Amino acid sequence: MTAHDPSLARPNAPVTTYRYDDFDAAFVRERVAEFREQVRRRLDGKLTEDEFRPFRLMNGLYLQLHAYMLRVAIPYGTLTARQMRRLADIADKYDRGYGHFTTRQNLQYNWPKLVDTPDILEALAEVEMHAIQTSGNCIRNVTADHFAGVAPDEIEDPRATAEFLRQWSSAHPEFSFLPRKFKIAVTGAAHDRAAIMVHDIGLAIVKNDAGEIGYRVVVGGGLGRTPFVGKVISDFVPRAELLAYLEAIMRVYNRFGRRDNKYKARIKILVHEKGIDEVRAAVAAEYAAMDRSVFSYDPAEFERIAAFFAPPPYEALPAESQKLRAARVEHPAFGNFVEVNVARHKTPGYAIVTVSLKPIGGIPGDATSAQMRLLAEASERFGFGELRISHEQNVILPHVKQDDLFDLWRMLDAAGLATANAGLVSDIISCPGLDYCSLATARSIPVAQAISKRFSDLSRQRRIGKLGIKISGCINACGHHHVAAIGVLGLEKKGQESYQITLGGDPTFSASIGEILGPGVTAEQVPDVIEHLVDFYLAERREGEAFIETWRRVGHARFKDVLRREGEDGADI
Amino acid sequence: MSALKNPQILLASNLADGEVVFLGPSGWERDHARARVARDKDEAAALEAFGKAEIAANRVVDVYLADVALGADGAPTPMHYREKMRVKGPSVRLDLGKQAAGAA
């Protein structure tokens, strides 16, 4: 049986996404019914807020600055057109006509009413979606490379593993009340697009000398107030041992992870305090002692899951499209889009398209319901009805024929979705910050917008090249500022919003945490500071050198000196 | 009667829809300009006590006092930028939140 088996066909469904079985569907429906009853009891006064809070968080519902917020899971970032349309319908019916795609491959609604949330969850369940484990001290929504299954540098599609882990971790009785939240990311490629080095557990699919597939397991990475790059706990865990090995890691963390201080309750602190060797030994001891029979690997089950992610029925096409070549020459704006937002595909004649949700001056990650519907339609016309959400807060169309790229671009351009800035200086990751989030200490979106406007000239952006700017509105670092080439952290200083700049962060296999540039600056100063840094980089860079490479070669001190010279005495920058 | 450093108002979130509300002369108001102002610690304590009772009655959640400045007309305006945001709505979407209805 494969994903293309007609017996699996369902309306409007692509062939490359997981399909719930009866157990999955029943489980989600039961959770909705359970939550509906909990909401009813809350509104009737039979549950206090303290009693209700854990229930709502287990269903992704937060109370934020202006309203409730519902966080919907998009497992490993994969969406069908039907699901995207449902997200749009919910945005219109129960929210304010838009949604916000996050750095964890989720979608957040910013204005739902408590009374409506059971209906929203029911609408999601109808299209095999939910908000389970998008909050709380459990294993969160497993994330993965957004180019999964189509990247030329891929060893194996990571989504089968991610789905395997989703099934293992969903409602796991032992790990539903961990010391803190727990995040797992998976990549199957030579280049890490899933930021696995800064997750609680990062998995890289690897092949050993015998040609067997397994996993390099990284543990103890994370951002937040104490950022750490993860450490390799095992270079190779065979697939057959993966679940048992992860179970052993989780048990060690659950047992020894600190619970006395929520800020020190993450596995990164355990790894930091004990050292990776001691943690590795503890995991090995647990692994040796545990009853592994319950985790016995069934290759047929893994293959069953993997079959859902089989390649769609691609056509046999020439590697290079003449139609594309001609259109690039004839339409320079389209040519620029292809140069920046289109990536190579593993299948001849196809391409991967990044649809930027970062229009110049826009709100990073926001999409209106109309845009969601247009993207759903685009995916059906040009990509087997499948979409991906990236942790960079963009939407990916993973299976576009090169011959169709021009028509797709015209469709996107007409809807304001063709900004050719993927990976460039205005493709800024930004958390919602104090415009929405109750934890934030400063705004982040307006800073992103100001930087985007400052660098609005897309030809200038292309000259600057790949440069990741990431902004967080508080120390919790949802905007991943620690792993930005240029990071911005919003804080409160003497009752005012203040922004700290970091340089040299890297979210890939060569991960590094950015270094603080100096004292905080005002929001108004941030674009100036970044422009000075970019100008210095352009003056110093060698042929083909990205910002992070120049920074590493030239050194932090010289970047800092440039800004010191720009200020009166360096005190304000 | 002990003086407060600044006058204060009581904020909360409405249970059913999560919207920010302010304790007014006779109950919860959606417009902060109608908020009851505490000018000393006893009045602030009374507001807080009312807020706790309202939490217990499951009408509101997340109740707290915030410092305000009083305009010439006596209307309170929060002093901290966080609460300034809460009485309006997101600064990046003027079409959303209380500001969209002209309440702020």
XYZ file of C-alpha atoms in Angstrom:
677
model
C 0.000 0.000 0.000
C 1.326 3.444 -0.847
C 0.117 6.965 -0.399
C -1.108 6.802 -3.982
C -3.369 3.881 -3.253
C -6.861 4.879 -4.459
C -8.305 3.457 -1.257
C -6.644 6.303 0.605
C -8.047 8.961 -1.666
C -10.048 11.693 -0.040
C -11.467 14.906 -1.401
C -8.976 17.592 -2.245
C -6.074 15.746 -0.686
C -2.513 15.755 -1.905
C -0.687 12.473 -1.978
C 2.253 13.459 0.154
C 0.836 14.068 3.598
C -0.070 11.821 6.461
C -3.648 10.722 6.756
C -5.229 10.171 10.149
C -6.406 6.662 10.838
C -9.586 5.999 12.780
C -7.710 6.066 16.079
C -6.176 9.494 15.358
C -9.489 10.948 14.266
C -11.392 9.561 17.232
C -8.740 10.766 19.655
C -8.914 14.339 18.384
C -12.714 14.332 18.348
C -12.773 13.106 21.934
C -10.377 15.842 22.990
C -12.639 18.460 21.402
C -15.658 17.084 23.227
C -13.713 17.019 26.472
C -12.602 20.632 26.032
C -16.117 21.736 25.109
C -17.287 20.410 28.449
C -14.383 22.087 30.263
C -15.213 25.442 28.648
C -18.844 25.034 29.579
C -17.920 24.342 33.185
C -15.561 27.317 33.220
C -18.211 29.669 31.915
C -20.735 28.240 34.359
C -18.330 28.938 37.190
C -17.779 25.311 38.096
C -14.087 25.617 37.306
C -11.886 28.407 38.568
C -9.249 29.951 36.332
C -6.542 28.104 38.236
C -8.370 24.840 37.607
C -9.138 25.669 33.986
C -5.744 27.057 32.919
C -4.043 23.655 32.499
C -6.968 22.437 30.405
C -6.939 25.408 28.073
C -3.169 25.269 27.709
C -3.405 21.582 26.829
C -5.537 22.777 23.936
C -3.282 25.611 22.828
C -5.365 28.421 24.293
C -3.563 31.327 25.957
C -4.771 34.601 27.433
C -2.776 37.409 25.850
C -2.548 41.161 26.002
C -5.803 42.038 24.215
C -7.634 38.739 23.902
C -7.257 34.979 23.937
C -4.811 33.400 21.507
C -5.206 29.942 19.984
C -2.079 28.187 18.719
C -2.775 25.561 16.072
C -0.248 22.824 15.316
C 1.040 22.306 11.804
C 3.032 19.106 12.336
C 6.412 19.286 10.585
C 5.064 22.312 8.730
C 3.030 20.366 6.183
C -0.424 21.582 5.181
C -2.924 20.561 2.546
C -4.878 23.050 0.479
C -8.016 21.908 2.245
C -6.433 22.578 5.636
C -5.200 25.993 4.555
C -8.707 26.905 3.411
C -10.087 25.773 6.737
C -7.594 27.991 8.534
C -8.844 30.873 6.398
C -12.479 30.062 7.117
C -11.781 30.000 10.856
C -9.971 33.331 10.597
C -13.067 34.844 9.010
C -15.724 33.209 11.140
C -14.113 33.281 14.571
C -11.240 35.757 14.375
C -10.344 38.980 12.567
C -9.629 37.681 9.091
C -6.006 36.771 9.478
C -3.583 34.402 11.163
C 0.036 34.542 12.245
C 2.497 31.827 11.203
C 5.093 31.286 13.905
C 8.707 30.184 14.210
C 7.536 26.754 15.389
C 5.468 25.911 12.330
C 2.240 26.811 14.100
C -0.542 29.224 13.272
C -1.820 31.608 15.921
C -5.207 33.290 16.003
C -5.014 36.460 18.041
C -8.669 37.217 18.754
C -10.751 34.102 19.422
C -13.436 34.174 22.094
C -13.288 31.513 24.776
C -16.869 30.575 24.032
C -15.989 29.855 20.389
C -12.863 27.791 20.910
C -14.605 24.378 21.048
C -16.230 25.149 17.695
C -12.860 26.217 16.282
C -11.242 23.005 17.467
C -14.096 21.019 15.966
C -13.614 22.801 12.638
C -9.921 21.956 12.801
C -10.599 18.315 13.678
C -12.713 17.950 10.542
C -9.552 18.556 8.495
C -7.211 16.500 10.686
C -5.846 19.443 12.649
C -5.744 20.354 16.313
C -4.049 22.470 18.949
C -2.892 19.633 21.185
C 0.612 20.004 22.644
C 1.119 23.464 21.228
C 1.468 24.556 24.843
C 2.228 23.066 28.229
C 5.144 21.160 29.709
C 5.041 18.331 27.216
C 6.707 17.342 23.962
C 5.549 20.072 21.613
C 4.629 19.931 17.951
C 7.568 18.203 16.213
C 9.133 20.431 13.571
C 11.119 19.579 10.457
C 12.889 20.908 7.393
C 10.358 22.800 5.284
C 12.071 21.518 2.129
C 11.473 17.926 3.265
C 11.105 15.449 0.447
C 12.176 17.858 -2.265
C 15.621 19.176 -1.308
C 18.458 17.935 -3.531
C 20.777 17.600 -0.533
C 18.440 15.288 1.331
C 19.408 11.864 2.638
C 15.819 11.032 3.540
C 12.519 12.856 3.990
C 12.452 13.749 7.722
C 8.661 13.891 7.898
C 8.230 10.145 8.280
C 10.460 10.311 11.351
C 8.652 13.426 12.593
C 5.285 11.711 12.195
C 6.699 8.627 13.939
C 7.683 10.888 16.834
C 4.351 12.707 16.778
C 2.550 9.433 17.299
C 4.966 8.398 20.047
C 4.828 11.719 21.886
C 1.115 12.542 21.546
C -0.541 12.188 24.936
C 2.488 10.246 26.169
C 1.445 9.476 29.749
C 4.936 9.729 31.218
C 5.865 12.950 29.430
C 2.718 15.013 29.712
C 3.974 16.850 32.803
C 7.661 17.401 32.179
C 9.707 19.964 34.113
C 9.176 22.326 31.142
C 8.176 22.335 27.496
C 10.215 20.128 25.203
C 10.953 20.753 21.541
C 12.173 18.254 18.939
C 13.260 19.075 15.382
C 14.282 16.752 12.562
C 16.300 17.294 9.421
C 17.200 14.796 6.752
C 19.482 16.946 4.650
C 23.107 17.958 4.425
C 22.113 21.538 5.195
C 20.109 22.155 8.358
C 16.968 24.169 7.671
C 15.255 23.039 10.887
C 17.659 24.616 13.412
C 18.160 21.263 15.120
C 21.186 22.502 17.092
C 19.018 24.802 19.186
C 16.273 22.371 20.131
C 15.927 20.251 23.256
C 16.516 17.292 20.974
C 17.716 17.690 17.418
C 17.768 14.764 15.034
C 19.826 14.641 11.877
C 19.202 11.710 9.587
C 22.557 10.214 8.632
C 23.908 7.214 6.782
C 26.688 5.121 8.310
C 29.590 3.427 6.531
C 27.440 0.357 6.003
C 24.853 2.476 4.218
C 22.303 2.158 7.031
C 20.037 5.039 7.905
C 20.136 6.293 11.474
C 20.176 9.468 13.510
C 22.770 11.776 14.940
C 21.151 12.904 18.165
C 21.817 16.360 19.584
C 20.568 17.276 23.019
C 20.435 20.361 25.212
C 20.144 23.109 22.653
C 17.774 25.986 23.166
C 17.345 29.734 23.158
C 15.456 31.753 25.759
C 17.181 33.506 28.624
C 20.016 30.945 28.681
C 20.878 30.047 25.108
C 22.926 26.956 24.344
C 23.972 25.107 21.234
C 23.099 21.441 21.641
C 25.697 18.732 22.085
C 25.946 15.437 20.268
C 24.867 12.668 22.610
C 25.105 9.963 19.952
C 26.626 10.033 16.489
C 24.494 7.195 15.259
C 21.321 5.715 16.655
C 19.859 3.059 14.353
C 16.256 3.668 13.391
C 15.228 0.510 15.185
C 16.502 1.983 18.455
C 15.313 5.570 18.028
C 12.141 5.532 20.097
C 13.726 3.604 22.950
C 16.741 5.922 22.932
C 14.575 9.042 22.965
C 12.466 7.494 25.698
C 15.654 7.015 27.729
C 16.658 10.668 27.201
C 13.206 11.840 28.229
C 13.253 9.676 31.349
C 16.632 11.044 32.388
C 15.395 14.593 31.846
C 12.096 13.912 33.597
C 13.944 12.481 36.589
C 16.888 14.844 36.880
C 15.638 18.001 35.202
C 15.278 20.779 37.741
C 11.804 21.633 38.943
C 12.816 24.147 41.599
C 13.150 26.995 39.127
C 11.183 27.153 35.869
C 13.987 29.086 34.237
C 16.391 26.243 34.938
C 14.018 23.418 34.146
C 15.064 22.834 30.539
C 17.233 19.928 29.453
C 19.850 22.431 28.245
C 20.462 23.347 31.886
C 20.779 19.683 32.846
C 23.307 19.149 30.061
C 25.147 22.324 31.045
C 25.261 21.529 34.746
C 26.023 17.808 34.508
C 28.000 17.842 31.292
C 27.157 15.878 28.168
C 29.288 12.897 29.213
C 27.373 12.407 32.453
C 24.034 12.830 30.697
C 25.124 10.387 27.990
C 26.092 7.849 30.661
C 22.779 8.292 32.449
C 20.881 7.810 29.189
C 22.953 4.717 28.382
C 22.228 3.278 31.819
C 18.517 3.967 31.459
C 18.533 2.494 27.978
C 20.270 -0.657 29.212
C 17.933 -1.067 32.173
C 14.604 -0.263 30.569
C 12.177 -2.709 29.063
C 12.754 -1.967 25.399
C 10.361 -4.608 24.155
C 7.499 -2.106 24.158
C 9.497 -0.004 21.714
C 10.366 -2.867 19.411
C 10.707 -1.454 15.961
C 8.310 -2.586 13.312
C 9.802 -1.698 9.924
C 6.445 -2.239 8.286
C 4.868 0.446 10.476
C 7.604 2.920 9.660
C 7.228 2.107 5.972
C 3.479 2.544 6.266
C 4.021 6.046 7.619
C 6.779 6.825 5.136
C 4.544 5.793 2.249
C 2.286 8.750 2.983
C 5.206 11.018 2.185
C 6.064 9.331 -1.069
C 6.831 11.690 -3.947
C 3.788 12.894 -5.862
C 3.354 11.719 -9.442
C 5.882 14.028 -11.050
C 6.089 14.272 -14.801
C 9.274 13.342 -16.624
C 10.655 16.745 -17.582
C 13.898 18.218 -18.861
C 16.163 19.465 -16.086
C 15.929 23.055 -17.307
C 12.791 24.729 -18.606
C 13.182 26.810 -21.784
C 9.910 28.549 -20.965
C 11.349 29.605 -17.624
C 14.567 30.831 -19.176
C 12.678 32.995 -21.675
C 10.322 34.439 -19.061
C 13.233 35.373 -16.808
C 14.765 37.392 -19.611
C 11.529 39.005 -20.645
C 10.335 39.921 -17.131
C 13.181 41.119 -14.882
C 10.980 41.292 -11.791
C 10.093 37.649 -12.307
C 13.752 36.897 -12.896
C 14.610 38.437 -9.559
C 11.890 36.395 -7.877
C 13.302 33.204 -9.349
C 16.824 34.156 -8.329
C 15.853 34.815 -4.723
C 12.728 32.812 -3.841
C 13.077 29.709 -5.963
C 15.272 26.817 -4.867
C 16.539 23.767 -6.679
C 14.370 20.651 -6.535
C 15.551 17.062 -6.431
C 13.306 16.182 -9.391
C 14.278 17.426 -12.872
C 12.035 20.170 -14.194
C 10.587 21.118 -10.804
C 11.335 23.874 -8.316
C 10.683 24.801 -4.690
C 9.054 28.203 -4.223
C 9.234 30.261 -1.057
C 6.301 32.629 -0.764
C 7.459 35.433 1.474
C 5.111 36.566 4.217
C 7.416 39.559 4.677
C 6.209 42.252 2.302
C 8.200 45.459 2.688
C 6.883 47.116 5.844
C 4.534 44.221 6.574
C 4.013 42.151 9.698
C 6.263 39.076 9.513
C 4.270 35.855 9.381
C 0.824 37.393 9.070
C -1.474 36.165 6.303
C -4.998 37.315 5.603
C -7.716 34.787 4.978
C -7.757 35.892 1.326
C -4.029 35.225 1.063
C -4.455 31.822 2.697
C -7.122 30.899 0.166
C -5.009 32.139 -2.702
C -2.076 30.066 -1.486
C -4.351 27.032 -1.212
C -5.493 27.591 -4.777
C -1.913 28.116 -5.957
C -0.872 24.849 -4.341
C -3.624 23.005 -6.167
C -2.911 24.574 -9.537
C 0.843 24.327 -9.260
C 1.864 21.858 -6.596
C -0.286 18.784 -5.868
C -2.264 20.687 -3.231
C 0.531 20.761 -0.688
C 2.058 23.639 1.262
C 4.686 23.975 3.918
C 5.172 26.499 6.692
C 8.786 27.352 7.439
C 10.207 28.286 10.803
C 11.206 31.498 9.031
C 7.463 32.300 8.912
C 7.087 31.849 5.166
C 4.960 29.527 3.046
C 6.583 27.025 0.725
C 5.136 25.493 -2.429
C 7.295 22.406 -2.716
C 6.409 20.883 -6.089
C 6.134 23.568 -8.782
C 6.966 22.752 -12.390
C 9.549 25.171 -13.727
C 7.238 25.657 -16.707
C 4.570 26.964 -14.303
C 6.740 29.367 -12.338
C 5.815 32.429 -14.372
C 2.076 31.800 -14.073
C 2.475 31.179 -10.362
C 4.470 34.385 -9.960
C 1.788 36.419 -11.730
C -0.829 34.940 -9.445
C 1.239 35.704 -6.343
C 2.226 39.158 -7.564
C -1.397 40.147 -8.088
C -2.082 39.227 -4.470
C 0.950 41.025 -3.018
C 2.677 37.736 -2.266
C 5.627 37.924 -4.646
C 8.133 39.897 -2.573
C 11.501 38.604 -3.775
C 13.297 38.706 -0.448
C 13.576 35.110 0.824
C 16.679 34.933 3.000
C 17.503 38.599 2.419
C 17.707 41.420 4.903
C 13.958 42.148 4.917
C 12.992 38.479 5.386
C 12.932 39.126 9.105
C 11.821 36.617 11.700
C 9.846 38.406 14.376
C 7.785 37.238 17.311
C 4.486 39.064 17.969
C 6.155 41.038 20.770
C 4.291 43.482 22.947
C 1.751 44.202 20.246
C 0.097 40.928 21.232
C 2.068 38.874 23.737
C 1.560 39.172 27.473
C 5.115 37.988 28.191
C 6.805 40.549 25.961
C 8.734 43.459 27.377
C 8.984 45.440 24.148
C 7.509 45.554 20.690
C 9.223 43.643 17.932
C 6.961 43.984 14.874
C 7.403 47.768 14.447
C 11.176 47.313 14.612
C 10.988 44.654 11.902
C 8.828 46.939 9.815
C 11.246 49.851 10.189
C 14.231 47.719 9.150
C 12.274 46.327 6.224
C 11.390 49.836 5.037
C 14.977 51.020 5.460
C 16.144 48.272 3.116
C 13.094 48.456 0.866
C 15.170 48.530 -2.321
C 15.198 44.868 -3.340
C 18.168 45.310 -5.677
C 20.155 46.653 -2.719
C 19.010 43.654 -0.695
C 20.273 41.303 -3.401
C 23.642 43.077 -3.380
C 23.831 42.560 0.382
C 22.921 38.899 -0.057
C 21.761 36.354 2.503
C 21.505 37.970 5.899
C 19.265 36.762 8.691
C 17.774 39.381 10.990
C 15.672 38.039 13.843
C 13.805 39.973 16.493
C 12.385 38.937 19.850
C 10.244 41.113 22.083
C 11.479 39.477 25.254
C 14.130 37.249 26.695
C 12.148 34.109 25.865
C 13.508 34.485 22.325
C 10.551 33.258 20.259
C 12.039 35.377 17.462
C 15.255 33.301 17.593
C 17.411 36.436 17.861
C 20.273 34.450 19.426
C 20.853 32.578 16.173
C 20.547 35.559 13.859
C 23.461 37.005 11.947
C 22.023 40.232 13.364
C 19.744 39.702 16.332
C 17.529 42.234 18.065
C 16.182 41.692 21.574
C 13.559 44.023 22.969
C 13.757 44.694 26.699
C 12.491 47.217 29.191
C 15.029 49.687 30.503
C 13.955 52.355 32.968
C 10.357 52.146 31.816
C 11.229 52.429 28.137
C 11.572 49.935 25.309
C 15.230 49.205 24.692
C 16.826 47.006 22.043
C 19.959 44.942 22.398
C 21.817 43.953 19.240
C 23.676 40.662 18.845
C 25.964 39.564 16.038
C 27.186 36.226 14.772
C 24.331 33.865 15.514
C 23.880 30.848 13.256
C 20.959 28.351 13.319
C 22.529 25.692 11.092
C 24.864 22.729 11.762
C 27.629 25.277 12.417
C 25.407 26.830 15.081
C 26.566 29.674 17.252
C 24.961 32.074 19.690
C 25.232 35.740 18.808
C 27.427 38.067 20.826
C 26.053 41.250 22.340
C 27.194 44.360 20.525
C 26.868 46.849 23.341
C 24.327 48.779 25.383
C 20.720 48.820 24.230
C 19.407 51.361 21.750
C 16.014 52.876 21.095
C 13.639 51.474 18.495
C 14.335 54.478 16.305
C 18.068 53.780 16.373
C 17.853 50.116 15.400
C 17.669 50.642 11.592
C 20.637 53.034 11.768
C 22.695 50.555 13.743
C 21.880 47.768 11.320
C 22.662 49.945 8.332
C 26.081 50.788 9.773
C 26.773 47.106 10.378
C 25.702 46.207 6.852
C 27.822 48.982 5.347
C 30.858 47.791 7.280
C 30.210 44.243 6.136
C 29.948 45.339 2.493
C 33.233 47.201 2.796
C 35.004 44.269 4.410
C 33.568 41.198 2.750
C 35.513 39.032 0.377
C 34.097 37.574 -2.805
C 31.125 35.345 -2.018
C 31.334 35.840 1.720
C 28.083 35.931 3.690
C 27.671 38.321 6.628
C 28.283 35.617 9.207
C 31.473 34.533 7.446
C 32.828 38.063 7.337
C 31.928 38.573 10.985
C 33.763 35.386 11.944
C 36.832 36.341 9.923
C 36.978 40.010 10.858
C 35.982 39.543 14.465
C 33.355 40.992 16.756
C 35.582 43.765 18.078
C 35.925 45.481 14.719
C 32.187 45.465 14.124
C 31.768 46.937 17.566
C 34.423 49.567 16.892
C 32.589 50.771 13.827
C 29.528 51.539 15.870
C 31.543 53.108 18.650
C 33.003 55.543 16.149
C 29.535 56.303 14.814
C 28.233 57.297 18.255
C 29.271 60.319 20.276
C 31.130 58.221 22.796
C 29.754 54.803 22.129
C 27.482 55.040 25.121
C 24.253 55.115 23.189
C 24.940 52.325 20.735
C -5.046 57.180 54.496
C -1.704 56.485 52.749
C -0.860 58.267 49.534
C -0.061 56.428 46.325
C 2.902 57.425 44.219
C 0.489 57.625 41.281
C -3.262 57.180 40.973
C -4.284 53.682 39.928
C -7.001 51.882 38.004
C -7.962 48.208 37.977
C -7.569 46.223 34.750
C -8.727 42.714 33.922
C -9.589 40.470 31.007
C -13.191 39.559 30.418
C -13.615 35.822 30.860
C -15.808 35.054 27.860
C -13.954 36.957 25.151
C -10.641 37.950 26.742
C -11.107 41.657 26.048
C -9.413 44.135 28.386
C -11.854 45.686 30.845
C -11.548 48.369 33.520
C -13.391 48.620 36.785
C -15.703 51.582 36.516
C -18.159 53.256 38.873
C -20.671 50.443 38.632
C -18.923 47.498 37.063
C -16.562 46.539 34.275
C -16.109 49.011 31.461
C -14.504 48.491 28.052
C -13.307 52.117 27.865
C -10.487 52.986 30.238
C -11.611 56.617 30.347
C -14.530 55.448 32.487
C -12.324 53.605 34.973
C -12.689 54.333 38.671
C -9.490 55.941 39.986
C -7.865 55.052 43.298
C -6.022 58.021 44.785
C -4.759 56.414 47.967
C -3.818 52.962 49.219
C -7.164 52.308 50.857
C -9.008 53.003 47.626
C -6.546 50.852 45.714
C -7.038 48.020 48.207
C -10.782 48.333 47.779
C -10.428 48.047 44.004
C -8.226 44.999 44.387
C -10.636 43.377 46.806
C -13.482 43.929 44.350
C -11.320 42.452 41.606
C -10.630 39.326 43.629
C -14.342 38.884 44.249
C -14.967 39.232 40.535
C -12.366 36.569 39.821
C -14.119 34.315 42.301
C -17.400 35.066 40.552
C -15.844 33.953 37.227
C -16.494 37.190 35.421
C -12.903 38.278 34.812
C -9.348 36.962 34.981
C -5.881 38.454 35.290
C -6.808 41.391 37.509
C -4.199 43.988 38.495
C -3.699 47.652 39.340
C -1.890 49.999 36.989
C -0.494 53.476 37.529
C -2.206 56.253 35.608
C -1.874 59.952 34.949
C -5.004 62.065 35.128
C -5.932 64.455 32.364
C -7.489 67.851 32.882
C -10.888 66.207 32.685
C -9.873 63.630 35.284
C -9.721 60.795 32.758
C -6.969 58.295 33.514
C -4.232 57.351 31.064
C -1.878 54.468 31.907
C 1.700 55.498 32.514
C 3.487 52.343 31.399
C 3.739 51.559 27.711
C 2.391 48.038 28.260
C -0.914 49.290 29.622
C -0.951 52.113 27.079
C -0.989 49.316 24.512
C -3.739 47.444 26.310
C -6.143 50.376 26.303
C -5.793 50.740 22.538
C -4.840 47.554 20.735
C -1.842 46.485 18.675
C 0.224 49.481 17.555
C 0.780 47.764 14.221
C -2.909 47.221 13.435
C -4.872 50.364 14.145
C -7.921 48.645 12.687
C -7.971 46.182 15.579
C -8.606 46.460 19.283
C -10.320 49.219 21.163
C -8.752 51.892 18.979
C -10.688 50.510 16.012
C -13.930 51.402 17.776
C -12.627 54.821 18.715
C -12.528 54.020 22.395
C -8.886 54.965 22.821
